[in-house]
């Protein structure tokens, strides 16, 4: 799965926000009352409830080795952007943000030569998030390529889990300071003056990598043992209640020592089914979050290349749930090619509708179990290779673990059908190498091309087939 996480749908929605409604502004101006975390926290964990004290998240974090710092491209400097026009109601929200963060010490007045514009983005609950538009600054920033976890690898760790606790770090990026000497580069301009941030803001291209590095350091002893973290989303998993509570306490203590707090209302405790990164995870397997399915089914027909890219970017995250995904999106992908005139054809509309139906009917994918035999079913068409990885359940019934689908290159489109069918097998073994290499049994390949049964014993092979034979042997 693409590492870009399920937040794409939210980001796409934020990018399409042209303005704030009066209702949004009223929500933004509402005060959020302090809520006692004990009302939701399981009683056995009440003695460590301090992790959920949201008031501590309003305290300025200390400087650490993990402080955020800028690395700009040679000869470049932070640009100065325009002052965006705002309505009177939006200015009220802006004033509230400035007053609140000046009081907390998260921002201060600035005389920086840099100045990024500001805007508002809508949160899922309808409130407004104050944002600084750092697009121009990001263009001159050297990217930090610290990796975000692959969701597929994360799911592989959960096959034997029976209980889950999900945590969400409050204002995670703001829990990391900006390094001294770098704060002036965060400056943003408003009607009420120029300000700079003392804490790492949202919107910087290197902020996710910086926080991922920090949370990995904080939770390192527990990662892939009983815990995983995707930026500010933390999942603790265990196969029994007593052990799970021990694991939860260890993670709680590590987060508290690291100066992080969690949002009690975004957390789930000791559950057998959890919504994590846009997926519903349980002992029976993994399925797409119904809210994401609804997001796809309500998606309006794309009007230009950018809208197609937004849709495909979101849909691609769930490609492992969709049979023949590449075949369904081929006509849409073709519209994103360079020098191709945008023309929404009947074929595009048909495949767009079929993809929506595929999301609605997407199956629950079984957890992969290395102790069970693997079955790989492959198929090839003129333009696409596809496959299904399956395992038998306790009743001997085959259940899909993952789907694979990949478009052929121009050269591969010219292969004879024998080689296309063989290519589909090779691609499945490449896609699922981590799972198949660890299998305790021989792998059964199911194909509708009978001649492939004798491939491994054939004496005369082309150079391409020799390479594939060596790979599969």
CSV table of C-alpha atoms in Angstrom, one decimal:
chain,number,residue,atom,x,y,z
A,1,UNK,CA,0.0,0.0,0.0
A,2,UNK,CA,1.0,3.4,-0.6
A,3,UNK,CA,2.6,5.1,2.5
A,4,UNK,CA,0.6,8.0,2.0
A,5,UNK,CA,-2.0,7.5,4.6
A,6,UNK,CA,-5.7,7.5,4.7
A,7,UNK,CA,-5.6,11.2,5.5
A,8,UNK,CA,-5.6,12.0,1.8
A,9,UNK,CA,-9.3,12.2,1.7
A,10,UNK,CA,-9.2,14.8,4.4
A,11,UNK,CA,-6.4,16.7,2.8
A,12,UNK,CA,-8.2,16.7,-0.6
A,13,UNK,CA,-11.2,18.2,1.2
A,14,UNK,CA,-9.1,20.9,2.8
A,15,UNK,CA,-7.5,21.9,-0.5
A,16,UNK,CA,-11.0,22.3,-2.0
A,17,UNK,CA,-12.1,24.7,0.8
A,18,UNK,CA,-12.7,28.1,-0.8
A,19,UNK,CA,-14.0,29.8,2.3
A,20,UNK,CA,-15.4,29.4,5.7
A,21,UNK,CA,-19.2,29.3,6.3
A,22,UNK,CA,-20.7,31.2,9.2
A,23,UNK,CA,-21.5,27.9,10.9
A,24,UNK,CA,-17.8,26.8,10.6
A,25,UNK,CA,-16.7,30.1,12.1
A,26,UNK,CA,-19.1,29.8,15.0
A,27,UNK,CA,-17.8,26.3,15.7
A,28,UNK,CA,-14.2,27.6,15.7
A,29,UNK,CA,-15.1,30.3,18.2
A,30,UNK,CA,-16.7,27.9,20.6
A,31,UNK,CA,-14.6,27.1,23.7
A,32,UNK,CA,-13.7,23.5,24.2
A,33,UNK,CA,-14.4,22.6,27.8
A,34,UNK,CA,-11.9,20.6,29.9
A,35,UNK,CA,-13.3,17.0,30.2
A,36,UNK,CA,-12.2,14.6,32.9
A,37,UNK,CA,-10.5,11.7,31.1
A,38,UNK,CA,-11.6,9.3,33.8
A,39,UNK,CA,-15.1,9.3,32.3
A,40,UNK,CA,-13.8,7.3,29.3
A,41,UNK,CA,-10.6,5.6,30.5
A,42,UNK,CA,-11.1,2.0,31.7
A,43,UNK,CA,-10.9,1.9,35.6
A,44,UNK,CA,-7.7,-0.2,35.7
A,45,UNK,CA,-5.9,2.6,33.9
A,46,UNK,CA,-7.2,5.5,36.1
A,47,UNK,CA,-3.9,5.8,37.9
A,48,UNK,CA,-2.1,6.8,34.7
A,49,UNK,CA,-4.8,9.2,33.4
A,50,UNK,CA,-2.4,12.1,33.3
A,51,UNK,CA,-1.5,11.2,29.7
A,52,UNK,CA,-4.9,12.5,28.7
A,53,UNK,CA,-4.7,15.9,30.5
A,54,UNK,CA,-5.2,18.2,27.5
A,55,UNK,CA,-4.1,21.2,29.5
A,56,UNK,CA,-0.5,19.9,29.5
A,57,UNK,CA,-0.6,20.0,25.7
A,58,UNK,CA,-0.9,23.8,26.0
A,59,UNK,CA,2.5,24.0,27.7
A,60,UNK,CA,5.5,25.0,25.6
A,61,UNK,CA,7.7,21.8,25.0
A,62,UNK,CA,11.4,21.9,26.0
A,63,UNK,CA,14.2,22.0,23.4
A,64,UNK,CA,15.5,18.6,22.5
A,65,UNK,CA,17.8,16.9,20.0
A,66,UNK,CA,14.7,16.3,17.9
A,67,UNK,CA,13.9,20.0,17.4
A,68,UNK,CA,12.7,20.9,13.9
A,69,UNK,CA,15.3,22.6,11.7
A,70,UNK,CA,15.3,23.9,8.1
A,71,UNK,CA,17.7,22.9,5.4
A,72,UNK,CA,17.2,25.1,2.3
A,73,UNK,CA,18.4,24.5,-1.2
A,74,UNK,CA,21.7,26.3,-2.0
A,75,UNK,CA,21.2,30.0,-2.7
A,76,UNK,CA,17.6,30.0,-1.7
A,77,UNK,CA,15.9,31.9,1.2
A,78,UNK,CA,12.4,31.8,2.7
A,79,UNK,CA,10.0,33.8,0.5
A,80,UNK,CA,7.6,36.5,1.5
A,81,UNK,CA,4.0,35.9,0.5
A,82,UNK,CA,0.9,38.1,0.2
A,83,UNK,CA,-1.5,39.1,2.9
A,84,UNK,CA,-4.8,37.3,2.3
A,85,UNK,CA,-8.1,39.1,2.4
A,86,UNK,CA,-10.4,37.9,5.2
A,87,UNK,CA,-14.0,38.5,6.2
A,88,UNK,CA,-14.8,40.1,9.6
A,89,UNK,CA,-15.9,36.7,11.0
A,90,UNK,CA,-12.6,35.1,9.8
A,91,UNK,CA,-10.7,37.9,11.4
A,92,UNK,CA,-12.4,37.1,14.7
A,93,UNK,CA,-11.2,33.4,14.5
A,94,UNK,CA,-7.7,34.7,13.6
A,95,UNK,CA,-7.6,37.0,16.6
A,96,UNK,CA,-8.7,34.1,18.9
A,97,UNK,CA,-5.9,32.0,17.5
A,98,UNK,CA,-3.3,34.7,17.9
A,99,UNK,CA,-4.4,35.5,21.5
A,100,UNK,CA,-4.5,31.9,22.5
A,101,UNK,CA,-1.1,31.0,21.1
A,102,UNK,CA,0.6,34.2,22.3
A,103,UNK,CA,-0.6,33.3,25.8
A,104,UNK,CA,0.7,29.7,25.5
A,105,UNK,CA,4.0,31.0,24.1
A,106,UNK,CA,3.7,29.0,20.9
A,107,UNK,CA,4.1,32.1,18.7
A,108,UNK,CA,5.7,35.5,19.2
A,109,UNK,CA,5.9,38.8,17.3
A,110,UNK,CA,8.5,38.7,14.5
A,111,UNK,CA,10.7,41.0,12.4
A,112,UNK,CA,11.6,38.2,10.0
A,113,UNK,CA,12.2,38.9,6.2
A,114,UNK,CA,10.1,35.8,5.6
A,115,UNK,CA,6.3,36.0,5.6
A,116,UNK,CA,3.9,33.2,4.6
A,117,UNK,CA,0.2,33.8,4.0
A,118,UNK,CA,-2.5,32.3,6.3
A,119,UNK,CA,-5.8,30.5,5.6
A,120,UNK,CA,-8.4,28.3,7.2
A,121,UNK,CA,-9.0,24.6,6.6
A,122,UNK,CA,-12.0,22.6,7.9
A,123,UNK,CA,-11.5,19.8,10.4
A,124,UNK,CA,-13.7,16.6,10.1
A,125,UNK,CA,-15.8,17.8,13.0
A,126,UNK,CA,-16.6,21.1,11.3
A,127,UNK,CA,-14.3,23.3,13.2
A,128,UNK,CA,-11.7,25.5,11.5
A,129,UNK,CA,-8.0,24.9,11.6
A,130,UNK,CA,-5.8,27.9,11.3
A,131,UNK,CA,-3.1,27.1,8.7
A,132,UNK,CA,-0.1,28.9,7.4
A,133,UNK,CA,0.4,28.4,3.6
A,134,UNK,CA,4.0,27.2,3.5
A,135,UNK,CA,3.9,26.0,-0.1
A,136,UNK,CA,6.5,28.5,-1.3
A,137,UNK,CA,8.8,27.7,1.6
A,138,UNK,CA,8.4,24.0,1.0
A,139,UNK,CA,9.6,24.5,-2.6
A,140,UNK,CA,13.0,25.7,-1.5
A,141,UNK,CA,13.4,23.2,1.4
A,142,UNK,CA,15.6,20.1,1.0
A,143,UNK,CA,13.3,17.2,1.8
A,144,UNK,CA,13.7,15.0,4.8
A,145,UNK,CA,13.1,11.4,3.5
A,146,UNK,CA,12.8,9.8,6.9
A,147,UNK,CA,10.4,6.9,6.0
A,148,UNK,CA,6.8,6.7,7.2
A,149,UNK,CA,5.7,3.1,8.0
A,150,UNK,CA,4.2,1.0,5.2
A,151,UNK,CA,0.6,0.1,6.1
A,152,UNK,CA,0.9,-3.3,4.6
A,153,UNK,CA,3.8,-4.2,6.9
A,154,UNK,CA,1.9,-2.8,9.8
A,155,UNK,CA,-1.1,-5.1,9.1
A,156,UNK,CA,1.3,-8.1,8.9
A,157,UNK,CA,2.1,-7.5,12.6
A,158,UNK,CA,-1.5,-7.8,13.7
A,159,UNK,CA,-2.4,-11.3,12.6
A,160,UNK,CA,-2.6,-12.9,16.1
A,161,UNK,CA,-3.9,-9.8,18.0
A,162,UNK,CA,-7.2,-10.1,19.8
A,163,UNK,CA,-7.3,-6.7,21.7
A,164,UNK,CA,-6.5,-3.2,20.5
A,165,UNK,CA,-5.9,0.2,22.1
A,166,UNK,CA,-5.7,3.2,19.7
A,167,UNK,CA,-4.1,6.5,20.8
A,168,UNK,CA,-4.1,9.9,19.1
A,169,UNK,CA,-1.5,12.4,20.1
A,170,UNK,CA,-2.9,15.9,20.8
A,171,UNK,CA,-1.5,18.6,18.3
A,172,UNK,CA,1.5,16.3,17.7
A,173,UNK,CA,3.5,18.6,15.6
A,174,UNK,CA,3.2,21.4,18.3
A,175,UNK,CA,4.9,19.1,20.8
A,176,UNK,CA,8.2,19.6,19.0
A,177,UNK,CA,10.1,22.9,19.2
A,178,UNK,CA,11.6,24.8,16.3
A,179,UNK,CA,15.4,24.9,16.7
A,180,UNK,CA,16.9,28.2,17.9
A,181,UNK,CA,18.1,30.2,14.9
A,182,UNK,CA,15.4,28.7,12.6
A,183,UNK,CA,12.2,30.2,14.1
A,184,UNK,CA,12.3,33.3,11.9
A,185,UNK,CA,11.7,31.1,8.8
A,186,UNK,CA,8.3,30.1,10.1
A,187,UNK,CA,7.0,33.7,10.1
A,188,UNK,CA,3.5,34.4,8.8
A,189,UNK,CA,1.8,37.7,8.1
A,190,UNK,CA,-1.7,38.8,9.3
A,191,UNK,CA,-3.7,41.9,9.5
A,192,UNK,CA,-2.5,42.2,13.1
A,193,UNK,CA,1.2,41.9,12.4
A,194,UNK,CA,4.0,39.4,11.6
A,195,UNK,CA,4.4,36.4,13.9
A,196,UNK,CA,6.7,33.4,14.1
A,197,UNK,CA,6.2,30.0,15.6
A,198,UNK,CA,8.3,28.5,18.4
A,199,UNK,CA,6.8,25.0,17.9
A,200,UNK,CA,6.7,22.9,14.7
A,201,UNK,CA,3.7,24.0,12.7
A,202,UNK,CA,1.4,22.0,10.4
A,203,UNK,CA,2.0,22.5,6.7
A,204,UNK,CA,5.8,22.1,6.5
A,205,UNK,CA,6.8,19.4,4.1
A,206,UNK,CA,9.3,17.9,6.6
A,207,UNK,CA,7.1,18.0,9.7
A,208,UNK,CA,5.6,14.5,9.2
A,209,UNK,CA,9.1,13.0,8.9
A,210,UNK,CA,10.4,14.9,11.9
A,211,UNK,CA,7.6,13.7,14.1
A,212,UNK,CA,7.8,10.2,12.8
A,213,UNK,CA,11.5,10.1,13.7
A,214,UNK,CA,10.6,11.4,17.2
A,215,UNK,CA,7.8,8.9,17.9
A,216,UNK,CA,9.9,6.0,16.6
A,217,UNK,CA,12.6,7.0,19.1
A,218,UNK,CA,10.1,7.2,21.9
A,219,UNK,CA,8.5,3.9,21.2
A,220,UNK,CA,11.4,2.0,19.7
A,221,UNK,CA,11.6,-0.9,22.3
A,222,UNK,CA,7.9,-1.7,21.6
A,223,UNK,CA,7.7,-1.2,17.8
A,224,UNK,CA,6.5,-4.4,16.0
A,225,UNK,CA,6.5,-6.2,19.4
A,226,UNK,CA,3.1,-4.9,20.6
A,227,UNK,CA,2.9,-1.4,19.2
A,228,UNK,CA,3.0,0.5,15.9
A,229,UNK,CA,2.9,4.3,15.2
A,230,UNK,CA,2.0,6.1,12.0
A,231,UNK,CA,2.9,9.8,12.8
A,232,UNK,CA,0.5,10.6,15.6
A,233,UNK,CA,-1.6,7.5,15.3
A,234,UNK,CA,-0.5,4.8,17.7
A,235,UNK,CA,-1.9,1.3,17.9
A,236,UNK,CA,-1.2,-1.2,20.8
A,237,UNK,CA,-2.1,-4.8,20.1
A,238,UNK,CA,-2.0,-8.0,22.2
A,239,UNK,CA,-3.5,-11.5,22.4
A,240,UNK,CA,-4.8,-11.3,26.0
A,241,UNK,CA,-6.3,-8.8,28.4
A,242,UNK,CA,-3.7,-9.1,31.2
A,243,UNK,CA,-0.8,-8.8,28.7
A,244,UNK,CA,-2.5,-6.0,26.9
A,245,UNK,CA,-2.9,-3.8,30.0
A,246,UNK,CA,0.8,-4.3,30.7
A,247,UNK,CA,1.6,-3.2,27.1
A,248,UNK,CA,-0.6,-0.2,27.4
A,249,UNK,CA,1.1,0.9,30.6
A,250,UNK,CA,4.5,0.7,29.0
A,251,UNK,CA,3.4,2.8,26.1
A,252,UNK,CA,1.6,5.3,28.3
A,253,UNK,CA,4.7,5.8,30.4
A,254,UNK,CA,6.9,6.2,27.3
A,255,UNK,CA,4.6,8.9,25.8
A,256,UNK,CA,4.4,10.7,29.2
A,257,UNK,CA,8.2,10.8,29.6
A,258,UNK,CA,8.4,12.2,26.0
A,259,UNK,CA,6.1,15.1,26.8
A,260,UNK,CA,3.2,13.9,24.7
A,261,UNK,CA,-0.5,13.9,25.5
A,262,UNK,CA,-3.4,12.0,23.9
A,263,UNK,CA,-6.9,13.1,23.0
A,264,UNK,CA,-9.2,10.9,25.1
A,265,UNK,CA,-12.1,11.3,22.6
A,266,UNK,CA,-10.1,10.0,19.7
A,267,UNK,CA,-8.7,7.0,21.6
A,268,UNK,CA,-10.2,3.5,21.9
A,269,UNK,CA,-9.4,1.1,24.7
A,270,UNK,CA,-9.3,-2.7,24.9
A,271,UNK,CA,-11.5,-3.2,21.9
A,272,UNK,CA,-11.7,-6.3,19.6
A,273,UNK,CA,-12.3,-4.1,16.5
A,274,UNK,CA,-10.6,-0.8,15.8
A,275,UNK,CA,-10.6,1.9,13.1
A,276,UNK,CA,-7.0,2.6,12.3
A,277,UNK,CA,-5.7,4.5,9.3
A,278,UNK,CA,-9.0,4.2,7.4
A,279,UNK,CA,-9.2,0.5,8.0
A,280,UNK,CA,-11.4,-1.6,10.3
A,281,UNK,CA,-9.1,-4.2,11.9
A,282,UNK,CA,-10.4,-7.1,13.9
A,283,UNK,CA,-9.6,-10.8,14.6
A,284,UNK,CA,-11.5,-11.8,11.5
A,285,UNK,CA,-9.4,-9.6,9.2
A,286,UNK,CA,-9.3,-6.1,7.6
A,287,UNK,CA,-11.9,-4.1,5.7
A,288,UNK,CA,-12.3,-0.6,4.4
A,289,UNK,CA,-13.7,1.9,6.8
A,290,UNK,CA,-17.4,2.5,5.7
A,291,UNK,CA,-16.8,6.2,6.0
A,292,UNK,CA,-14.1,5.9,3.3
A,293,UNK,CA,-16.5,3.8,1.1
A,294,UNK,CA,-19.1,6.6,1.5
A,295,UNK,CA,-16.4,9.1,0.5
A,296,UNK,CA,-15.8,7.2,-2.8
A,297,UNK,CA,-19.5,6.6,-3.6
A,298,UNK,CA,-20.3,10.3,-3.1
A,299,UNK,CA,-17.3,11.5,-5.1
A,300,UNK,CA,-18.4,13.7,-8.0
A,301,UNK,CA,-17.3,13.1,-11.6
A,302,UNK,CA,-13.8,14.7,-12.0
A,303,UNK,CA,-13.8,17.8,-14.1
A,304,UNK,CA,-10.0,18.1,-14.7
A,305,UNK,CA,-6.7,16.2,-14.4
A,306,UNK,CA,-6.1,17.5,-10.8
A,307,UNK,CA,-9.5,16.1,-9.6
A,308,UNK,CA,-8.7,12.7,-11.2
A,309,UNK,CA,-5.3,12.7,-9.5
A,310,UNK,CA,-7.0,13.4,-6.1
A,311,UNK,CA,-9.5,10.6,-6.7
A,312,UNK,CA,-6.9,8.1,-7.8
A,313,UNK,CA,-4.6,9.1,-5.0
A,314,UNK,CA,-7.3,8.3,-2.5
A,315,UNK,CA,-8.5,5.1,-4.2
A,316,UNK,CA,-5.0,3.8,-4.7
A,317,UNK,CA,-4.6,3.4,-0.9
A,318,UNK,CA,-7.2,0.7,-1.0
A,319,UNK,CA,-6.1,-1.1,-4.2
A,320,UNK,CA,-5.3,-4.3,-2.2
A,321,UNK,CA,-9.0,-4.7,-1.5
A,322,UNK,CA,-10.1,-4.2,-5.1
A,323,UNK,CA,-9.9,-7.0,-7.7
A,324,UNK,CA,-8.6,-5.9,-11.1
A,325,UNK,CA,-7.9,-2.4,-9.7
A,326,UNK,CA,-5.5,-1.4,-12.5
A,327,UNK,CA,-8.0,-2.5,-15.1
A,328,UNK,CA,-10.7,-0.4,-13.6
A,329,UNK,CA,-8.5,2.8,-13.4
A,330,UNK,CA,-6.7,2.4,-16.7
A,331,UNK,CA,-8.9,4.8,-18.6
A,332,UNK,CA,-8.7,7.3,-15.7
A,333,UNK,CA,-5.0,7.0,-15.5
A,334,UNK,CA,-4.7,7.6,-19.2
A,335,UNK,CA,-6.2,11.1,-18.8
A,336,UNK,CA,-3.4,12.1,-16.4
A,337,UNK,CA,-0.7,11.5,-19.1
A,338,UNK,CA,1.3,14.4,-20.4
A,339,UNK,CA,0.0,16.0,-23.7
A,340,UNK,CA,-3.3,14.1,-23.4
A,341,UNK,CA,-6.4,16.3,-23.8
A,342,UNK,CA,-8.9,15.9,-21.0
A,343,UNK,CA,-12.0,14.2,-22.3
A,344,UNK,CA,-14.3,12.4,-19.9
A,345,UNK,CA,-15.6,9.6,-22.1
A,346,UNK,CA,-18.3,7.0,-21.6
A,347,UNK,CA,-15.6,4.4,-20.8
A,348,UNK,CA,-14.2,6.7,-18.1
A,349,UNK,CA,-17.7,7.1,-16.6
A,350,UNK,CA,-18.3,3.3,-16.7
A,351,UNK,CA,-15.1,2.5,-15.0
A,352,UNK,CA,-15.6,5.3,-12.5
A,353,UNK,CA,-18.9,3.8,-11.6
A,354,UNK,CA,-17.5,0.3,-11.5
A,355,UNK,CA,-14.8,1.3,-9.1
A,356,UNK,CA,-17.4,2.8,-6.8
A,357,UNK,CA,-19.3,-0.5,-6.8
A,358,UNK,CA,-16.0,-2.4,-6.2
A,359,UNK,CA,-15.5,-0.3,-3.0
A,360,UNK,CA,-19.0,-1.0,-1.8
A,361,UNK,CA,-18.5,-4.8,-2.4
A,362,UNK,CA,-14.9,-5.0,-1.2
A,363,UNK,CA,-14.4,-8.1,0.9
A,364,UNK,CA,-12.9,-8.5,4.4
A,365,UNK,CA,-9.2,-9.5,3.8
A,366,UNK,CA,-8.0,-12.2,6.1
A,367,UNK,CA,-4.9,-11.7,8.2
A,368,UNK,CA,-1.9,-13.4,6.6
A,369,UNK,CA,-0.8,-16.4,8.7
A,370,UNK,CA,2.7,-17.8,7.8
A,371,UNK,CA,1.7,-21.1,9.4
A,372,UNK,CA,-1.0,-21.7,6.7
A,373,UNK,CA,-0.6,-22.7,3.1
A,374,UNK,CA,-0.7,-19.9,0.4
A,375,UNK,CA,-2.7,-20.0,-2.8
A,376,UNK,CA,-1.8,-17.6,-5.6
A,377,UNK,CA,-4.4,-17.2,-8.3
A,378,UNK,CA,-3.2,-15.2,-11.3
A,379,UNK,CA,-4.7,-13.8,-14.5
A,380,UNK,CA,-3.5,-11.6,-17.4
A,381,UNK,CA,-5.3,-9.5,-19.9
A,382,UNK,CA,-4.0,-7.5,-22.8
A,383,UNK,CA,-3.1,-4.6,-20.6
A,384,UNK,CA,-3.1,-5.8,-16.9
A,385,UNK,CA,-1.6,-8.5,-14.7
A,386,UNK,CA,-3.7,-9.4,-11.7
A,387,UNK,CA,-3.7,-11.9,-8.8
A,388,UNK,CA,-5.2,-13.0,-5.5
A,389,UNK,CA,-3.3,-14.3,-2.5
A,390,UNK,CA,-5.5,-16.6,-0.4
A,391,UNK,CA,-5.4,-18.9,2.6
A,392,UNK,CA,-7.8,-21.4,4.0
A,393,UNK,CA,-9.7,-20.8,7.2
A,394,UNK,CA,-10.4,-23.3,10.0
A,395,UNK,CA,-13.2,-24.8,7.8
A,396,UNK,CA,-11.0,-25.2,4.8
A,397,UNK,CA,-12.6,-22.3,2.9
A,398,UNK,CA,-10.3,-20.0,0.9
A,399,UNK,CA,-10.3,-16.4,1.9
A,400,UNK,CA,-8.5,-13.5,0.1
A,401,UNK,CA,-5.6,-12.0,1.9
A,402,UNK,CA,-4.7,-9.4,-0.8
A,403,UNK,CA,-5.4,-8.5,-4.4
A,404,UNK,CA,-2.6,-7.5,-6.8
A,405,UNK,CA,-3.1,-5.6,-10.1
A,406,UNK,CA,-0.6,-3.8,-12.3
A,407,UNK,CA,-0.8,-2.3,-15.7
A,408,UNK,CA,1.5,-3.6,-18.4
A,409,UNK,CA,4.2,-1.4,-19.9
A,410,UNK,CA,4.1,-0.8,-23.7
A,411,UNK,CA,6.7,-3.5,-24.3
A,412,UNK,CA,4.8,-6.0,-22.1
A,413,UNK,CA,1.6,-5.3,-24.0
A,414,UNK,CA,3.3,-7.0,-27.0
A,415,UNK,CA,4.2,-10.2,-25.1
A,416,UNK,CA,2.5,-13.4,-26.3
A,417,UNK,CA,-0.3,-14.7,-24.0
A,418,UNK,CA,2.0,-17.4,-22.6
A,419,UNK,CA,4.5,-14.7,-21.4
A,420,UNK,CA,1.8,-12.4,-20.1
A,421,UNK,CA,0.3,-15.2,-18.0
A,422,UNK,CA,3.8,-16.0,-16.7
A,423,UNK,CA,4.4,-12.3,-16.0
A,424,UNK,CA,1.3,-12.3,-13.8
A,425,UNK,CA,2.8,-15.1,-11.7
A,426,UNK,CA,6.2,-13.3,-11.4
A,427,UNK,CA,4.5,-10.0,-10.4
A,428,UNK,CA,2.4,-11.8,-7.7
A,429,UNK,CA,5.6,-13.3,-6.2
A,430,UNK,CA,7.3,-9.9,-6.3
A,431,UNK,CA,4.3,-8.2,-4.7
A,432,UNK,CA,3.9,-10.8,-1.9
A,433,UNK,CA,7.6,-11.8,-1.5
A,434,UNK,CA,7.6,-11.0,2.3
A,435,UNK,CA,4.6,-13.2,2.9
A,436,UNK,CA,5.5,-16.1,0.5
A,437,UNK,CA,9.1,-16.4,1.6
A,438,UNK,CA,8.0,-17.0,5.1
A,439,UNK,CA,5.5,-19.7,4.2
A,440,UNK,CA,5.9,-23.0,5.9
A,441,UNK,CA,4.3,-24.9,2.9
A,442,UNK,CA,4.7,-25.1,-0.8
A,443,UNK,CA,2.9,-22.4,-2.6
A,444,UNK,CA,0.0,-23.4,-4.9
A,445,UNK,CA,-0.4,-21.3,-8.1
A,446,UNK,CA,-3.8,-21.3,-9.8
A,447,UNK,CA,-3.9,-20.2,-13.4
A,448,UNK,CA,-6.2,-20.8,-16.4
A,449,UNK,CA,-3.3,-21.2,-18.8
A,450,UNK,CA,-2.6,-24.9,-18.6
A,451,UNK,CA,0.7,-24.9,-20.5
A,452,UNK,CA,2.3,-23.0,-17.6
A,453,UNK,CA,2.1,-26.3,-15.6
A,454,UNK,CA,5.2,-27.5,-17.5
A,455,UNK,CA,7.2,-24.2,-17.4
A,456,UNK,CA,9.7,-25.3,-14.7
A,457,UNK,CA,10.6,-28.4,-16.7
A,458,UNK,CA,10.8,-26.9,-20.1
A,459,UNK,CA,14.2,-27.1,-21.7
A,460,UNK,CA,14.0,-24.3,-24.3
A,461,UNK,CA,13.4,-20.9,-22.7
A,462,UNK,CA,13.9,-17.4,-23.9
A,463,UNK,CA,16.3,-15.1,-22.0
A,464,UNK,CA,13.3,-13.4,-20.4
A,465,UNK,CA,11.8,-16.8,-19.3
A,466,UNK,CA,15.2,-17.9,-18.0
A,467,UNK,CA,15.3,-14.8,-15.7
A,468,UNK,CA,11.8,-15.5,-14.5
A,469,UNK,CA,12.6,-19.2,-13.9
A,470,UNK,CA,15.6,-18.2,-11.8
A,471,UNK,CA,13.4,-15.8,-9.8
A,472,UNK,CA,10.7,-18.4,-9.2
A,473,UNK,CA,13.0,-21.3,-8.4
